[in-house]
Amino acid sequence: MSFYKRISGIRPSPLQNLHLQPSDPPPSATKEQLILFDRVLGRRLTQLNALPLVSLSTVYGFLADVETPTAQEIKDLIKKLPSKAPSTEKQYISFVLYLLVENFHKSIDARETCDIRKESLAKLQHILDCLDAAYADYNEEKTHTEQISSKKGKNQQDSKDKLELEARKKADQEEALEKERELLAKEKAEREAKLRAEREAKDRAEREAKEKAEREAKDRAEREAKDRAEREAKLRAEREAKEKAEREAKDRAEREAKEKAEREAKLRAEREAKEKAEREAKDRAEREAKEKAEREAKEKAEREAKEKAEREAKDRAEREAKERAEQEAKRKAEQESRARAEQEAKRRAEQEAKGQRKQSSHTAETNQSQSDKNNQKGTDLAGNIAKQEALSSSTMGASLSKKAFAQAGTAQDDAIEILDSDDESVDNNNIGTASGDNALESSSLEKAAEDDTSQQGKTHSDEQEEEYLKSALSKKNSIVIFSKEKPVARLPLPDTVKVPSRKRTVVFQPDVKCGSVTFSSSLQEDKQCRKITFHEGYSNAPDQCSILHGPDLDKIYDRYTSWDPYWEVVQDLSLGSIHGYDVGYKTTRIVSSSVTTTNCPPLSAVEFQFNIPPSIAASLKKSPFQKQYKERRLILRSLPIIIPEKYKKARSDTHLWPKGTFVQLNNVPILIVQRRQQSHDHMLWKGLSHMLDLTQAISNYEVKQKLTICTKDADSYNFQLVLCEYIPPNVIFDRCVGEGPLALTKLTFEEGRALIQQNFDEKNAVVLDDSDGESETPIDKSKISLTISLLCGASMSAIQVPVRGKKCKHMQCFDLKNYLLSNSNVSGGRWRCLVCEDFVPVRDLIIDGFMGKILEEHGKDVSTSRDKVEIHRNGTWKFLPENKLRYNKKRPCPSDQPDSTKRSKHKNSGPPITEIIDIIDD
């Protein structure tokens, strides 16, 4: 019988014993595992059906032994059964099959721990061993019985005994089934009687509750009538008293209103006079301010126009100088080209005269017909040479004279140098002719042409293949690196517009606990308002300069973009401008503070103001973050200006709050998720840093916002407040594999194969195989193979788009989409390579076309049990068979069995029965 159906959603069919029903397969079970185990069950069921009752009881004895791993499980199982212990063949068979299925389900259940899965696998192995031992004993006894029966000639008696044994066996089975049916009927009657008693008790309780509710309703109605009468009498008395009080209050209010009106009239007159005077003063001040602003704007416009005119004049002068230099270089090149052409014509004329003299001296010694043939071939070759010289001269801007062309047309012994290049194009500027001493005869040219023709029909040898790979590898650097457009670099601040640093004092709110932690995540509270003085502006001293500009600002903004691709900046609200130059802000050292705590006082601070344009305010939604595509949020984030050495190997260059950061928006403290101060070491701060979403924190977008920050970190940090759009991992994936400016570098199949060969030669490949590396024999490079897994280390599923870091020295790849999904949340191991654990941003990934070709052919066959491919140095590969885990079968040999020696002898007499079981590695 089949215990599994080979269709989607495989479930075990009921076993023969109704009380021994196994659980459903776990969700982590694969179809291949269940089909394989179905075949194992089929073979084991054939063995169980062949065993007699005595052998089945022997198997049960092996399993129930105190020293075996299945003993406790059998004891727990017997407590649940009505018959307590099996007695018939079907019960024994159901018992063994139940244990097999349950332990197999636990061994492949990913929800269980590794120890439980190993223990279940050991139990499964023990059950199979016991079954093999019993089956071997049964076969041995059967063979022995048959031999004895044949010697004594009692075949008929044996047949009769066999029939009687089968009849008894059938009677025992029917008797056991009858007992089970009686027991089931008894249990059903007991359940029905119990349900009937429960229904009667429930009906009785409902009647009593209904009677009680009616009595309580009657009493409640009487009490409510009495209370209603008392309330009405009380309300009547209160109403009369209230009317009397209202009349008295009305009279008093009329008197007070009259007096108040007189006072208000007097005050109104005084206020109107005062307001009139204030308006006149305000109008006068506004007019003066407006006139001053107009004067300043006019002066600024004149100054900017003057500077613009100077820059344009300077640019115009530079362009004119550059154009003049280019024209002069071009004219000089034309003159040199013309001179070279004239010298070449003169030299060719001299060579022609020399050749004619040489030819006249050898005329008598050569055959006339051969001379005519050679003259004809020389004439054709000279004509071709003349045509190429004319093409070269026209390209360089020079022309040959008619005399030079006539001389070139009669030349016979001249030769031409053929220049070849990788892209099969000819550079006309480099075409030249050989000297007279190195000229080739026409017969030599014909022989070389014939040799070239014969070589075209030959196939590539192994050496040619290797040279081709080396050629592909030599072109790798120029092919795989895309030339992506870079943003225009910011100009540094000139000395004329640098604002000198000055001291600024800011009041910070108390640093108290908000929940379980303080606002700065420090251990000690500061319950007083704090006055902190720090430097603001430009200074040559780094700890006193709060401005970032030029290349330094570009560098840190590039770090934000590189390590956080999930947020696309729409507008930078923290970016300032000084005379048209972009500047950012960073923390500076605190000069003085009124902080009373001695546990890590504030060390640095920064402040900047910003406005939110109406167009941005309209696009912001004051709702929690939903992780929707292009959802706009107002984000505050920070990075250290100089990355400490201890951070470079411990974390990626993602957002990091300074130690003990205290943020207040418009003088209101805001709690942030940051590193916490440790109680055992006050200088140690541990934890994760999450960017601050200020979208819901700002209540009024129309006024100017002020953001003030102080930290307990001596290092300088940049703070960036940006309006961002969220880019989900699937959109980043599409951009990476597309053809836009954000597309990843893609290696072709040939480039990937050449890189594999280079790794073999440089011994930089990371080999992932099952060998223990203990071989003492020398390694032959030509026989080395590289074993790579086609499973992604993040999802343990087949790789779809194989990528790895540009600087990674291994060839093992991982899946791009899984890499983007796993790094979308903040964690300590963010942006680590899944193989070498180096930090790799998205833009430093490359797509391997060689691995893509392998996955294209074998990706559909990859599973947890078959995922390795073996790659050789010449670029060929082999998809390895399934990973097998083989067990050495050892039958149990209890001390209470007298025939243990006999069984061991039988075991060694033939080949052992081996089972292959697939497992899933954690």
Tab-separated table of C-alpha atoms in Angstrom, residues 258-625:
chain	number	residue	atom	x	y	z
A	258	LYS	CA	-23.472	98.739	32.876
A	259	GLU	CA	-20.353	99.461	34.930
A	260	LYS	CA	-18.224	97.262	32.646
A	261	ALA	CA	-19.458	99.051	29.511
A	262	GLU	CA	-18.402	102.380	30.938
A	263	ARG	CA	-14.916	101.053	31.806
A	264	GLU	CA	-14.505	99.412	28.393
A	265	ALA	CA	-15.435	102.610	26.554
A	266	LYS	CA	-12.758	104.457	28.479
A	267	LEU	CA	-10.137	101.739	27.871
A	268	ARG	CA	-11.038	101.509	24.172
A	269	ALA	CA	-10.391	105.144	23.667
A	270	GLU	CA	-6.968	104.849	25.348
A	271	ARG	CA	-6.083	101.687	23.381
A	272	GLU	CA	-7.035	103.232	20.046
A	273	ALA	CA	-4.807	106.194	20.708
A	274	LYS	CA	-1.913	103.897	21.654
A	275	GLU	CA	-2.408	101.630	18.616
A	276	LYS	CA	-2.460	104.621	16.295
A	277	ALA	CA	0.880	105.771	17.662
A	278	GLU	CA	2.345	102.224	17.336
A	279	ARG	CA	1.116	101.885	13.729
A	280	GLU	CA	2.701	105.160	12.781
A	281	ALA	CA	6.003	104.077	14.377
A	282	LYS	CA	5.798	100.648	12.717
A	283	ASP	CA	5.067	102.144	9.297
A	284	ARG	CA	8.029	104.469	9.715
A	285	ALA	CA	10.312	101.540	10.673
A	286	GLU	CA	9.042	99.388	7.755
A	287	ARG	CA	9.666	102.176	5.275
A	288	GLU	CA	13.197	102.632	6.581
A	289	ALA	CA	13.831	98.851	6.538
A	290	LYS	CA	12.433	98.590	3.023
A	291	GLU	CA	14.615	101.411	1.782
A	292	LYS	CA	17.652	99.819	3.448
A	293	ALA	CA	16.828	96.408	1.932
A	294	GLU	CA	16.406	97.951	-1.510
A	295	ARG	CA	19.764	99.660	-1.204
A	296	GLU	CA	21.453	96.441	-0.089
A	297	ALA	CA	19.741	94.437	-2.853
A	298	LYS	CA	20.814	96.993	-5.427
A	299	GLU	CA	24.405	96.906	-4.152
A	300	LYS	CA	24.370	93.089	-4.104
A	301	ALA	CA	22.961	92.933	-7.654
A	302	GLU	CA	25.633	95.360	-8.880
A	303	ARG	CA	28.338	93.357	-7.114
A	304	GLU	CA	27.051	90.043	-8.532
A	305	ALA	CA	26.726	91.548	-12.021
A	306	LYS	CA	30.294	92.818	-11.781
A	307	GLU	CA	31.576	89.416	-10.613
A	308	LYS	CA	29.572	87.653	-13.356
A	309	ALA	CA	30.983	89.994	-15.992
A	310	GLU	CA	34.508	89.359	-14.710
A	311	ARG	CA	33.957	85.569	-14.774
A	312	GLU	CA	32.494	85.740	-18.295
A	313	ALA	CA	35.402	87.864	-19.499
A	314	LYS	CA	37.857	85.440	-17.930
A	315	ASP	CA	36.075	82.429	-19.464
A	316	ARG	CA	35.942	84.165	-22.853
A	317	ALA	CA	39.665	84.916	-22.693
A	318	GLU	CA	40.454	81.321	-21.757
A	319	ARG	CA	38.286	79.980	-24.607
A	320	GLU	CA	39.911	82.332	-27.111
A	321	ALA	CA	43.397	81.349	-25.922
A	322	LYS	CA	42.466	77.682	-26.145
A	323	GLU	CA	41.045	78.088	-29.657
A	324	ARG	CA	44.172	79.962	-30.784
A	325	ALA	CA	46.368	77.204	-29.327
A	326	GLU	CA	44.304	74.528	-31.090
A	327	GLN	CA	44.482	76.395	-34.417
A	328	GLU	CA	48.243	76.866	-34.050
A	329	ALA	CA	48.705	73.137	-33.239
A	330	LYS	CA	46.540	72.177	-36.209
A	331	ARG	CA	48.449	74.451	-38.586
A	332	LYS	CA	51.763	73.130	-37.296
A	333	ALA	CA	50.584	69.518	-37.733
A	334	GLU	CA	49.522	70.258	-41.331
A	335	GLN	CA	52.923	71.796	-42.121
A	336	GLU	CA	54.753	68.806	-40.621
A	337	SER	CA	52.510	66.403	-42.542
A	338	ARG	CA	53.150	68.230	-45.804
A	339	ALA	CA	56.919	68.193	-45.186
A	340	ARG	CA	56.867	64.454	-44.433
A	341	ALA	CA	54.902	63.802	-47.674
A	342	GLU	CA	57.468	65.733	-49.743
A	343	GLN	CA	60.375	63.906	-48.090
A	344	GLU	CA	58.660	60.559	-48.713
A	345	ALA	CA	58.154	61.374	-52.418
A	346	LYS	CA	61.795	62.369	-52.770
A	347	ARG	CA	62.982	59.180	-51.026
A	348	ARG	CA	60.779	56.968	-53.222
A	349	ALA	CA	62.199	58.642	-56.359
A	350	GLU	CA	65.725	57.829	-55.181
A	351	GLN	CA	64.749	54.234	-54.430
A	352	GLU	CA	63.167	53.903	-57.890
A	353	ALA	CA	66.352	55.078	-59.581
A	354	LYS	CA	68.407	52.657	-57.492
A	355	GLY	CA	66.050	49.801	-58.380
A	356	GLN	CA	66.240	50.588	-62.089
A	357	ARG	CA	70.033	50.485	-61.980
A	358	LYS	CA	69.954	47.172	-60.113
A	359	GLN	CA	67.457	45.725	-62.593
A	360	SER	CA	69.532	46.747	-65.644
A	361	SER	CA	72.604	44.994	-64.194
A	362	HIS	CA	70.773	41.662	-63.848
A	363	THR	CA	68.802	41.734	-67.129
A	364	ALA	CA	71.158	39.376	-68.954
A	365	GLU	CA	71.055	36.741	-66.156
A	366	THR	CA	67.243	36.400	-65.767
A	367	ASN	CA	64.647	34.828	-68.008
A	368	GLN	CA	62.655	37.294	-70.115
A	369	SER	CA	59.299	35.616	-69.458
A	370	GLN	CA	59.914	35.445	-65.711
A	371	SER	CA	60.976	39.097	-65.763
A	372	ASP	CA	57.746	40.080	-67.527
A	373	LYS	CA	55.672	38.170	-64.939
A	374	ASN	CA	57.523	39.723	-62.026
A	375	ASN	CA	57.232	43.167	-63.594
A	376	GLN	CA	53.471	42.746	-63.937
A	377	LYS	CA	53.075	41.636	-60.281
A	378	GLY	CA	55.339	44.423	-59.063
A	379	THR	CA	53.293	46.939	-61.007
A	380	ASP	CA	50.045	45.741	-59.337
A	381	LEU	CA	51.621	45.846	-55.871
A	382	ALA	CA	53.056	49.303	-56.465
A	383	GLY	CA	49.638	50.499	-57.593
A	384	ASN	CA	48.094	49.291	-54.316
A	385	ILE	CA	50.875	50.949	-52.359
A	386	ALA	CA	50.284	54.198	-54.197
A	387	LYS	CA	46.577	54.077	-53.394
A	388	GLN	CA	47.245	53.510	-49.667
A	389	GLU	CA	49.801	56.336	-49.618
A	390	ALA	CA	47.256	58.632	-51.235
A	391	LEU	CA	44.658	57.689	-48.578
A	392	SER	CA	47.196	58.283	-45.801
A	393	SER	CA	48.198	61.642	-47.237
A	394	SER	CA	44.573	62.800	-47.522
A	395	THR	CA	43.920	61.837	-43.891
A	396	MET	CA	46.867	63.823	-42.578
A	397	GLY	CA	45.900	66.871	-44.598
A	398	ALA	CA	48.771	66.625	-47.112
A	399	SER	CA	48.864	65.685	-50.836
A	400	LEU	CA	51.510	64.104	-52.988
A	401	SER	CA	52.664	65.734	-56.177
A	402	LYS	CA	51.938	64.206	-59.574
A	403	LYS	CA	55.584	63.310	-59.919
A	404	ALA	CA	55.485	61.342	-56.630
A	405	PHE	CA	52.410	59.388	-57.798
A	406	ALA	CA	54.097	58.644	-61.159
A	407	GLN	CA	57.206	57.428	-59.373
A	408	ALA	CA	55.087	55.297	-57.015
A	409	GLY	CA	53.264	53.743	-59.977
A	410	THR	CA	56.524	52.294	-61.395
A	411	ALA	CA	57.958	50.977	-58.141
A	412	GLN	CA	58.288	47.151	-58.034
A	413	ASP	CA	60.466	46.199	-55.047
A	414	ASP	CA	58.789	48.315	-52.329
A	415	ALA	CA	56.911	46.708	-49.420
A	416	ILE	CA	54.076	47.735	-47.090
A	417	GLU	CA	53.767	47.262	-43.339
A	418	ILE	CA	50.358	45.989	-42.273
A	419	LEU	CA	49.197	47.249	-38.881
A	420	ASP	CA	46.641	45.177	-36.958
A	421	SER	CA	44.603	46.061	-33.901
A	422	ASP	CA	42.201	44.331	-31.487
A	423	ASP	CA	39.088	45.813	-33.069
A	424	GLU	CA	40.277	45.070	-36.657
A	425	SER	CA	40.420	48.781	-37.590
A	426	VAL	CA	43.369	50.519	-39.249
A	427	ASP	CA	44.776	53.785	-37.944
A	428	ASN	CA	45.511	55.819	-41.047
A	429	ASN	CA	47.998	58.007	-39.200
A	430	ASN	CA	50.235	54.994	-38.509
A	431	ILE	CA	50.358	53.497	-42.066
A	432	GLY	CA	53.858	53.604	-43.473
A	433	THR	CA	56.179	51.845	-45.940
A	434	ALA	CA	59.213	49.660	-45.364
A	435	SER	CA	62.670	50.879	-46.284
A	436	GLY	CA	64.419	49.750	-49.441
A	437	ASP	CA	66.708	47.364	-47.561
A	438	ASN	CA	63.730	45.465	-46.024
A	439	ALA	CA	61.627	45.249	-49.207
A	440	LEU	CA	59.965	41.906	-49.979
A	441	GLU	CA	59.982	40.213	-53.360
A	442	SER	CA	56.589	39.664	-55.035
A	443	SER	CA	57.036	35.890	-54.882
A	444	SER	CA	57.441	36.123	-51.091
A	445	LEU	CA	54.216	38.119	-50.848
A	446	GLU	CA	52.357	35.441	-52.841
A	447	LYS	CA	53.715	32.691	-50.594
A	448	ALA	CA	52.653	34.591	-47.455
A	449	ALA	CA	49.159	35.059	-48.897
A	450	GLU	CA	48.924	31.311	-49.603
A	451	ASP	CA	50.063	30.524	-46.064
A	452	ASP	CA	47.375	32.855	-44.631
A	453	THR	CA	44.725	31.134	-46.749
A	454	SER	CA	45.771	27.682	-45.568
A	455	GLN	CA	45.676	28.784	-41.917
A	456	GLN	CA	42.024	29.899	-42.172
A	457	GLY	CA	40.827	26.285	-42.471
A	458	LYS	CA	42.524	25.100	-39.301
A	459	THR	CA	40.610	24.632	-36.041
A	460	HIS	CA	41.600	26.200	-32.723
A	461	SER	CA	43.947	24.082	-30.647
A	462	ASP	CA	44.107	24.052	-26.827
A	463	GLU	CA	46.899	26.640	-26.910
A	464	GLN	CA	44.784	28.945	-29.071
A	465	GLU	CA	41.872	28.533	-26.668
A	466	GLU	CA	44.105	29.484	-23.747
A	467	GLU	CA	45.431	32.514	-25.631
A	468	TYR	CA	41.832	33.538	-26.358
A	469	LEU	CA	40.962	33.389	-22.675
A	470	LYS	CA	44.023	35.452	-21.793
A	471	SER	CA	42.993	38.013	-24.399
A	472	ALA	CA	39.486	38.224	-22.922
A	473	LEU	CA	40.965	38.629	-19.454
A	474	SER	CA	43.291	41.411	-20.614
A	475	LYS	CA	40.257	43.354	-21.891
A	476	LYS	CA	38.241	42.833	-18.706
A	477	ASN	CA	39.120	46.106	-17.008
A	478	SER	CA	38.177	48.180	-20.050
A	479	ILE	CA	34.919	46.309	-20.672
A	480	VAL	CA	33.239	45.620	-17.362
A	481	ILE	CA	33.556	49.111	-15.831
A	482	PHE	CA	30.722	51.361	-17.012
A	483	SER	CA	31.396	55.031	-17.487
A	484	LYS	CA	28.561	56.446	-15.369
A	485	GLU	CA	27.894	60.147	-15.320
A	486	LYS	CA	29.139	61.805	-12.139
A	487	PRO	CA	27.520	64.887	-10.572
A	488	VAL	CA	29.249	68.224	-10.890
A	489	ALA	CA	31.708	68.687	-8.025
A	490	ARG	CA	30.973	71.481	-5.545
A	491	LEU	CA	33.470	74.316	-5.385
A	492	PRO	CA	35.177	75.078	-2.061
A	493	LEU	CA	34.480	78.365	-0.342
A	494	PRO	CA	36.901	81.121	-1.365
A	495	ASP	CA	38.581	83.005	1.452
A	496	THR	CA	36.644	86.171	0.612
A	497	VAL	CA	33.246	84.683	1.573
A	498	LYS	CA	34.242	82.581	4.595
A	499	VAL	CA	32.295	83.676	7.686
A	500	PRO	CA	34.642	83.711	10.720
A	501	SER	CA	33.728	81.373	13.546
A	502	ARG	CA	31.871	82.880	16.498
A	503	LYS	CA	30.515	81.584	19.778
A	504	ARG	CA	26.830	80.737	20.108
A	505	THR	CA	24.888	79.878	23.258
A	506	VAL	CA	21.840	77.603	23.092
A	507	VAL	CA	19.490	76.467	25.860
A	508	PHE	CA	18.760	72.735	25.896
A	509	GLN	CA	15.816	71.182	27.718
A	510	PRO	CA	16.399	68.742	30.650
A	511	ASP	CA	17.704	65.306	29.717
A	512	VAL	CA	15.205	63.186	31.654
A	513	LYS	CA	13.811	59.708	31.185
A	514	CYS	CA	11.174	59.114	28.544
A	515	GLY	CA	9.987	55.636	29.372
A	516	SER	CA	12.933	53.449	30.365
A	517	VAL	CA	15.745	55.595	28.870
A	518	THR	CA	16.749	59.241	28.799
A	519	PHE	CA	16.565	61.318	25.628
A	520	SER	CA	20.337	60.914	25.154
A	521	SER	CA	20.286	57.187	26.196
A	522	SER	CA	22.775	57.964	28.981
A	523	LEU	CA	22.613	56.447	32.440
A	524	GLN	CA	22.395	59.679	34.457
A	525	GLU	CA	19.578	62.232	34.147
A	526	ASP	CA	20.061	66.017	33.992
A	527	LYS	CA	16.835	67.567	35.294
A	528	GLN	CA	17.843	71.226	34.744
A	529	CYS	CA	17.814	73.307	31.582
A	530	ARG	CA	21.339	73.482	30.166
A	531	LYS	CA	23.148	76.431	28.573
A	532	ILE	CA	25.738	75.240	26.067
A	533	THR	CA	28.174	77.452	24.159
A	534	PHE	CA	29.843	76.215	20.968
A	535	HIS	CA	31.493	77.594	17.820
A	536	GLU	CA	29.511	78.428	14.676
A	537	GLY	CA	31.014	79.421	11.320
A	538	TYR	CA	34.306	78.809	9.489
A	539	SER	CA	37.641	78.292	11.211
A	540	ASN	CA	40.965	76.707	10.303
A	541	ALA	CA	40.730	74.715	13.548
A	542	PRO	CA	38.665	71.561	12.734
A	543	ASP	CA	36.961	71.413	16.150
A	544	GLN	CA	35.786	75.044	15.792
A	545	CYS	CA	34.516	74.893	12.186
A	546	SER	CA	30.810	74.012	11.767
A	547	ILE	CA	30.791	74.281	7.946
A	548	LEU	CA	31.338	71.524	5.370
A	549	HIS	CA	32.001	72.658	1.795
A	550	GLY	CA	33.524	71.633	-1.498
A	551	PRO	CA	34.961	68.106	-1.935
A	552	ASP	CA	34.434	67.262	1.765
A	553	LEU	CA	30.703	67.880	1.391
A	554	ASP	CA	30.583	65.842	-1.853
A	555	LYS	CA	32.426	62.956	-0.207
A	556	ILE	CA	30.085	62.615	2.779
A	557	TYR	CA	26.964	63.023	0.595
A	558	ASP	CA	28.308	60.264	-1.646
A	559	ARG	CA	28.595	58.045	1.451
A	560	TYR	CA	24.912	58.628	2.236
A	561	THR	CA	23.904	57.668	-1.310
A	562	SER	CA	26.208	54.651	-1.528
A	563	TRP	CA	25.220	52.930	1.716
A	564	ASP	CA	21.498	53.789	1.877
A	565	PRO	CA	19.935	53.160	-1.572
A	566	TYR	CA	16.416	52.739	-0.147
A	567	TRP	CA	15.987	56.537	0.260
A	568	GLU	CA	16.199	58.804	-2.786
A	569	VAL	CA	16.785	62.464	-1.895
A	570	VAL	CA	14.272	64.906	-3.358
A	571	GLN	CA	15.502	68.034	-1.559
A	572	ASP	CA	18.160	68.683	1.087
A	573	LEU	CA	16.698	71.047	3.698
A	574	SER	CA	19.919	71.147	5.737
A	575	LEU	CA	21.968	72.468	2.805
A	576	GLY	CA	22.900	76.126	3.274
A	577	SER	CA	24.260	78.692	0.826
A	578	ILE	CA	26.975	81.323	1.265
A	579	HIS	CA	27.200	83.652	-1.735
A	580	GLY	CA	25.999	80.846	-4.032
A	581	TYR	CA	28.290	78.139	-2.573
A	582	ASP	CA	26.628	75.044	-1.030
A	583	VAL	CA	27.567	74.291	2.579
A	584	GLY	CA	26.616	71.606	5.074
A	585	TYR	CA	26.818	71.520	8.870
A	586	LYS	CA	28.814	69.464	11.355
A	587	THR	CA	29.257	69.388	15.103
A	588	THR	CA	31.905	71.514	16.856
A	589	ARG	CA	33.457	71.226	20.298
A	590	ILE	CA	31.541	72.773	23.211
A	591	VAL	CA	33.351	75.728	24.807
A	592	SER	CA	31.351	75.894	28.050
A	593	SER	CA	28.188	74.379	29.508
A	594	SER	CA	26.070	74.518	32.656
A	595	VAL	CA	25.709	70.737	32.853
A	596	THR	CA	25.946	69.450	36.430
A	597	THR	CA	26.422	65.757	35.597
A	598	THR	CA	29.914	64.297	35.678
A	599	ASN	CA	28.976	61.130	33.780
A	600	CYS	CA	30.021	61.912	30.208
A	601	PRO	CA	29.044	65.604	29.820
A	602	PRO	CA	28.151	67.023	26.359
A	603	LEU	CA	31.206	67.487	24.128
A	604	SER	CA	29.885	68.795	20.758
A	605	ALA	CA	26.847	70.576	19.324
A	606	VAL	CA	25.341	72.002	16.136
A	607	GLU	CA	22.280	74.077	15.193
A	608	PHE	CA	20.642	74.938	11.884
A	609	GLN	CA	17.322	76.402	10.761
A	610	PHE	CA	15.234	75.432	7.764
A	611	ASN	CA	11.997	76.231	5.970
A	612	ILE	CA	9.640	73.699	4.432
A	613	PRO	CA	8.343	74.964	1.057
A	614	PRO	CA	4.577	74.693	0.513
A	615	SER	CA	5.095	72.272	-2.386
A	616	ILE	CA	6.944	69.873	-0.071
A	617	ALA	CA	4.506	70.336	2.800
A	618	ALA	CA	1.613	69.383	0.503
A	619	SER	CA	3.330	66.101	-0.446
A	620	LEU	CA	3.936	64.994	3.165
A	621	LYS	CA	1.375	62.828	4.937
A	622	LYS	CA	1.246	62.904	8.728
A	623	SER	CA	0.708	59.175	9.018
A	624	PRO	CA	2.957	56.267	10.034
A	625	PHE	CA	5.458	54.995	7.506
